[in-house]
Amino acid sequence: MPMSIDFKQRLTPVLRDIVDTFGTPFHIYDETGILNTCDQLNQAFETINGFKEFFAVKALPNPTIMGLLKSKGFGFDCSSVPEVTLSVRTGSTGDDLMFTSNNTSRDQFQAALDQGCIINLDDISLLPKLPQVPELICFRYNPGAKRSGNSIIGNPVESKYGISHDQVLDAYKKAMDMGVKRFGIHTMLASNELNHTYMIDTADMLLGLIQEIHDSLNIRFEFINIGGGIGIPYTPDAPVFDIEGMASGIVKSFDAFEARNSWVPRLYMESGRFITGPHGVLATSVINHKEIYRKYVGVDASMSSLMRPGMYDAYHHIHINGREDDLPLKTVDVVGALCENNDKFAVQRELPETREGDILVIHDTGAHGHAMGFNYNGHLRPKELLLRTDSSVELIRRAETMDDYFATLDFEPRTLNPMQ
Ligand SMILES: *Cc1c(COP(=O)(O)O)cnc(C)c1O
């Protein structure tokens, strides 16, 4: 079931009030749901010593939400200097920050090293380009043909990320020779994966690999990081990911590893979607109806608020606030105002007949939602709200304004005349 029933029950009676106060469109997140998911994850893996989730900042880069996650002991996985800066401003530094970048510039490494981030290197060729040799190095591993990928990330052989299997020993050997003392290993193979055994296989793959590396180079790995990619049920009939099943499988593998070696690495992961995805919705008002070859419901949000349907054909469940079982159903496309025909939140979807002013609730926008929005066609990104556990509603990001849109046009004039 997309969007938790509990969140829906708490949101439905107050949503009209929230809309009247703040105005649509907005994403609203559920503090209770987010904190519960953090607890669920921590509890599932509590028997693994040193388990830590590094929330993938790109999923929901909002400092208020990141503060909640930090309060549950989470670190942050960053892929850019602004994401590092955001995490530092949220109060995290050093080992709480993982810097997982690719095609990285020297300046980016320097900024990450300045904050003491764990450096997760995407390639061997980047080792000599590091401005300083850190004490701890992690490599991102790409298993190539040894694993099948999944539909969003794709086949590992075609993926630009990580070092290849043949390079692994060489990579760690080179790092040792440079004076690196502590080691981790990372991989990220899946996205929105609903089968928990795939994630167990990933942990097993990394445990097998660090065993091999240990046997050759005598490295005791400090951690394995199995990446993100745990899925959530976007469609009403999709299964809920079995996090407890994943944890018990991984715990077994860790126990077996420890029995063989008398040491074990820590377990790190960097989920984004699983942590916040179901705990956010996009609320948008119906402003127009149009009937040509198809019936269209026009809303006041557009792709600037949520790219996933237009970009990946992603399904996001929609209900009309307060009109749950209302018949008759009509088959409609729900559309924004962009001059792009993929600016649609739903295509040929059965919904109760809408009226202007109805509030549509678009589910599961708590990850890769607001964050992915863009300004194409002059559309501004919406505000973000937080439904607190005490049922108050807090503005946690304002909507973009015309001034924001024009901000980059405010600059000192510069001209080069190369031919003179
Ligand atoms: C995007 C990303 C994640 C998070 O992915 P989810 O599907 O949100 O769990 C984690 N790690 C890396 C390196 C990523 O690029």
mmCIF file with all atom_site columns, C-alpha atoms in Angstrom, residues 328-407:
data_model
loop_
_atom_site.group_PDB
_atom_site.id
_atom_site.type_symbol
_atom_site.label_atom_id
_atom_site.label_alt_id
_atom_site.label_comp_id
_atom_site.label_asym_id
_atom_site.label_entity_id
_atom_site.label_seq_id
_atom_site.pdbx_PDB_ins_code
_atom_site.Cartn_x
_atom_site.Cartn_y
_atom_site.Cartn_z
_atom_site.occupancy
_atom_site.B_iso_or_equiv
_atom_site.pdbx_formal_charge
_atom_site.auth_seq_id
_atom_site.auth_comp_id
_atom_site.auth_asym_id
_atom_site.auth_atom_id
_atom_site.pdbx_PDB_model_num
ATOM 1  C CA . PRO A 1 328 ? -18.176 7.039  -10.778 1.00 0.00 ? 328 PRO A CA 1
ATOM 2  C CA . LEU A 1 329 ? -14.555 6.686  -11.829 1.00 0.00 ? 329 LEU A CA 1
ATOM 3  C CA . LYS A 1 330 ? -13.240 8.468  -14.906 1.00 0.00 ? 330 LYS A CA 1
ATOM 4  C CA . THR A 1 331 ? -10.115 7.688  -16.881 1.00 0.00 ? 331 THR A CA 1
ATOM 5  C CA . VAL A 1 332 ? -7.960  10.806 -17.002 1.00 0.00 ? 332 VAL A CA 1
ATOM 6  C CA . ASP A 1 333 ? -4.454  12.167 -17.443 1.00 0.00 ? 333 ASP A CA 1
ATOM 7  C CA . VAL A 1 334 ? -3.403  14.402 -14.549 1.00 0.00 ? 334 VAL A CA 1
ATOM 8  C CA . VAL A 1 335 ? -1.242  17.172 -15.962 1.00 0.00 ? 335 VAL A CA 1
ATOM 9  C CA . GLY A 1 336 ? 0.843   20.193 -15.027 1.00 0.00 ? 336 GLY A CA 1
ATOM 10 C CA . ALA A 1 337 ? 1.358   23.377 -17.039 1.00 0.00 ? 337 ALA A CA 1
ATOM 11 C CA . LEU A 1 338 ? 4.765   22.754 -18.638 1.00 0.00 ? 338 LEU A CA 1
ATOM 12 C CA . CYS A 1 339 ? 5.149   22.854 -22.414 1.00 0.00 ? 339 CYS A CA 1
ATOM 13 C CA . GLU A 1 340 ? 6.285   19.233 -22.323 1.00 0.00 ? 340 GLU A CA 1
ATOM 14 C CA . ASN A 1 341 ? 3.877   16.427 -23.013 1.00 0.00 ? 341 ASN A CA 1
ATOM 15 C CA . ASN A 1 342 ? 5.498   14.279 -20.330 1.00 0.00 ? 342 ASN A CA 1
ATOM 16 C CA . ASP A 1 343 ? 4.435   16.810 -17.685 1.00 0.00 ? 343 ASP A CA 1
ATOM 17 C CA . LYS A 1 344 ? 1.865   14.324 -16.406 1.00 0.00 ? 344 LYS A CA 1
ATOM 18 C CA . PHE A 1 345 ? 1.492   12.963 -12.881 1.00 0.00 ? 345 PHE A CA 1
ATOM 19 C CA . ALA A 1 346 ? -0.741  10.125 -14.082 1.00 0.00 ? 346 ALA A CA 1
ATOM 20 C CA . VAL A 1 347 ? -1.582  8.702  -17.486 1.00 0.00 ? 347 VAL A CA 1
ATOM 21 C CA . GLN A 1 348 ? -4.943  7.039  -18.192 1.00 0.00 ? 348 GLN A CA 1
ATOM 22 C CA . ARG A 1 349 ? -5.642  6.712  -14.474 1.00 0.00 ? 349 ARG A CA 1
ATOM 23 C CA . GLU A 1 350 ? -9.048  5.893  -13.003 1.00 0.00 ? 350 GLU A CA 1
ATOM 24 C CA . LEU A 1 351 ? -9.996  8.591  -10.515 1.00 0.00 ? 351 LEU A CA 1
ATOM 25 C CA . PRO A 1 352 ? -13.285 9.799  -9.056  1.00 0.00 ? 352 PRO A CA 1
ATOM 26 C CA . GLU A 1 353 ? -14.632 12.724 -11.038 1.00 0.00 ? 353 GLU A CA 1
ATOM 27 C CA . THR A 1 354 ? -12.796 15.852 -9.886  1.00 0.00 ? 354 THR A CA 1
ATOM 28 C CA . ARG A 1 355 ? -14.049 19.369 -9.324  1.00 0.00 ? 355 ARG A CA 1
ATOM 29 C CA . GLU A 1 356 ? -12.042 22.564 -9.428  1.00 0.00 ? 356 GLU A CA 1
ATOM 30 C CA . GLY A 1 357 ? -10.570 23.197 -5.987  1.00 0.00 ? 357 GLY A CA 1
ATOM 31 C CA . ASP A 1 358 ? -10.245 19.519 -5.128  1.00 0.00 ? 358 ASP A CA 1
ATOM 32 C CA . ILE A 1 359 ? -6.935  18.647 -3.519  1.00 0.00 ? 359 ILE A CA 1
ATOM 33 C CA . LEU A 1 360 ? -5.088  15.790 -5.168  1.00 0.00 ? 360 LEU A CA 1
ATOM 34 C CA . VAL A 1 361 ? -2.676  13.911 -2.950  1.00 0.00 ? 361 VAL A CA 1
ATOM 35 C CA . ILE A 1 362 ? 0.179   12.392 -4.945  1.00 0.00 ? 362 ILE A CA 1
ATOM 36 C CA . HIS A 1 363 ? 1.774   9.649  -2.871  1.00 0.00 ? 363 HIS A CA 1
ATOM 37 C CA . ASP A 1 364 ? 5.340   8.652  -2.065  1.00 0.00 ? 364 ASP A CA 1
ATOM 38 C CA . THR A 1 365 ? 7.108   11.905 -2.893  1.00 0.00 ? 365 THR A CA 1
ATOM 39 C CA . GLY A 1 366 ? 9.289   11.830 0.237   1.00 0.00 ? 366 GLY A CA 1
ATOM 40 C CA . ALA A 1 367 ? 12.395  10.764 -1.707  1.00 0.00 ? 367 ALA A CA 1
ATOM 41 C CA . HIS A 1 368 ? 13.677  11.938 -5.095  1.00 0.00 ? 368 HIS A CA 1
ATOM 42 C CA . GLY A 1 369 ? 10.638  14.245 -5.202  1.00 0.00 ? 369 GLY A CA 1
ATOM 43 C CA . HIS A 1 370 ? 11.212  17.916 -4.420  1.00 0.00 ? 370 HIS A CA 1
ATOM 44 C CA . ALA A 1 371 ? 14.953  17.359 -4.756  1.00 0.00 ? 371 ALA A CA 1
ATOM 45 C CA . MET A 1 372 ? 14.754  16.469 -8.427  1.00 0.00 ? 372 MET A CA 1
ATOM 46 C CA . GLY A 1 373 ? 12.582  19.428 -9.427  1.00 0.00 ? 373 GLY A CA 1
ATOM 47 C CA . PHE A 1 374 ? 13.881  21.854 -12.011 1.00 0.00 ? 374 PHE A CA 1
ATOM 48 C CA . ASN A 1 375 ? 13.095  25.326 -13.332 1.00 0.00 ? 375 ASN A CA 1
ATOM 49 C CA . TYR A 1 376 ? 12.590  24.479 -16.981 1.00 0.00 ? 376 TYR A CA 1
ATOM 50 C CA . ASN A 1 377 ? 9.944   26.592 -18.634 1.00 0.00 ? 377 ASN A CA 1
ATOM 51 C CA . GLY A 1 378 ? 10.058  29.075 -15.767 1.00 0.00 ? 378 GLY A CA 1
ATOM 52 C CA . HIS A 1 379 ? 8.307   26.872 -13.273 1.00 0.00 ? 379 HIS A CA 1
ATOM 53 C CA . LEU A 1 380 ? 9.279   27.419 -9.663  1.00 0.00 ? 380 LEU A CA 1
ATOM 54 C CA . ARG A 1 381 ? 9.834   24.718 -7.066  1.00 0.00 ? 381 ARG A CA 1
ATOM 55 C CA . PRO A 1 382 ? 7.215   24.378 -4.341  1.00 0.00 ? 382 PRO A CA 1
ATOM 56 C CA . LYS A 1 383 ? 7.446   24.651 -0.564  1.00 0.00 ? 383 LYS A CA 1
ATOM 57 C CA . GLU A 1 384 ? 8.015   21.786 1.851   1.00 0.00 ? 384 GLU A CA 1
ATOM 58 C CA . LEU A 1 385 ? 6.037   21.257 5.051   1.00 0.00 ? 385 LEU A CA 1
ATOM 59 C CA . LEU A 1 386 ? 6.454   18.873 7.967   1.00 0.00 ? 386 LEU A CA 1
ATOM 60 C CA . LEU A 1 387 ? 3.523   17.296 9.808   1.00 0.00 ? 387 LEU A CA 1
ATOM 61 C CA . ARG A 1 388 ? 4.992   17.007 13.295  1.00 0.00 ? 388 ARG A CA 1
ATOM 62 C CA . THR A 1 389 ? 4.270   14.185 15.719  1.00 0.00 ? 389 THR A CA 1
ATOM 63 C CA . ASP A 1 390 ? 2.416   16.711 17.898  1.00 0.00 ? 390 ASP A CA 1
ATOM 64 C CA . SER A 1 391 ? 0.227   17.359 14.784  1.00 0.00 ? 391 SER A CA 1
ATOM 65 C CA . SER A 1 392 ? 1.508   20.894 14.220  1.00 0.00 ? 392 SER A CA 1
ATOM 66 C CA . VAL A 1 393 ? 2.532   21.759 10.671  1.00 0.00 ? 393 VAL A CA 1
ATOM 67 C CA . GLU A 1 394 ? 5.801   23.555 10.035  1.00 0.00 ? 394 GLU A CA 1
ATOM 68 C CA . LEU A 1 395 ? 7.140   25.249 6.918   1.00 0.00 ? 395 LEU A CA 1
ATOM 69 C CA . ILE A 1 396 ? 10.582  23.677 6.360   1.00 0.00 ? 396 ILE A CA 1
ATOM 70 C CA . ARG A 1 397 ? 11.351  25.243 2.975   1.00 0.00 ? 397 ARG A CA 1
ATOM 71 C CA . ARG A 1 398 ? 9.630   28.178 1.333   1.00 0.00 ? 398 ARG A CA 1
ATOM 72 C CA . ALA A 1 399 ? 8.526   28.078 -2.274  1.00 0.00 ? 399 ALA A CA 1
ATOM 73 C CA . GLU A 1 400 ? 10.865  29.577 -4.836  1.00 0.00 ? 400 GLU A CA 1
ATOM 74 C CA . THR A 1 401 ? 10.122  33.148 -5.814  1.00 0.00 ? 401 THR A CA 1
ATOM 75 C CA . MET A 1 402 ? 10.606  35.206 -8.929  1.00 0.00 ? 402 MET A CA 1
ATOM 76 C CA . ASP A 1 403 ? 13.674  36.704 -7.208  1.00 0.00 ? 403 ASP A CA 1
ATOM 77 C CA . ASP A 1 404 ? 15.195  33.228 -6.899  1.00 0.00 ? 404 ASP A CA 1
ATOM 78 C CA . TYR A 1 405 ? 14.550  32.663 -10.586 1.00 0.00 ? 405 TYR A CA 1
ATOM 79 C CA . PHE A 1 406 ? 16.340  35.866 -11.489 1.00 0.00 ? 406 PHE A CA 1
ATOM 80 C CA . ALA A 1 407 ? 19.114  35.508 -8.878  1.00 0.00 ? 407 ALA A CA 1
#
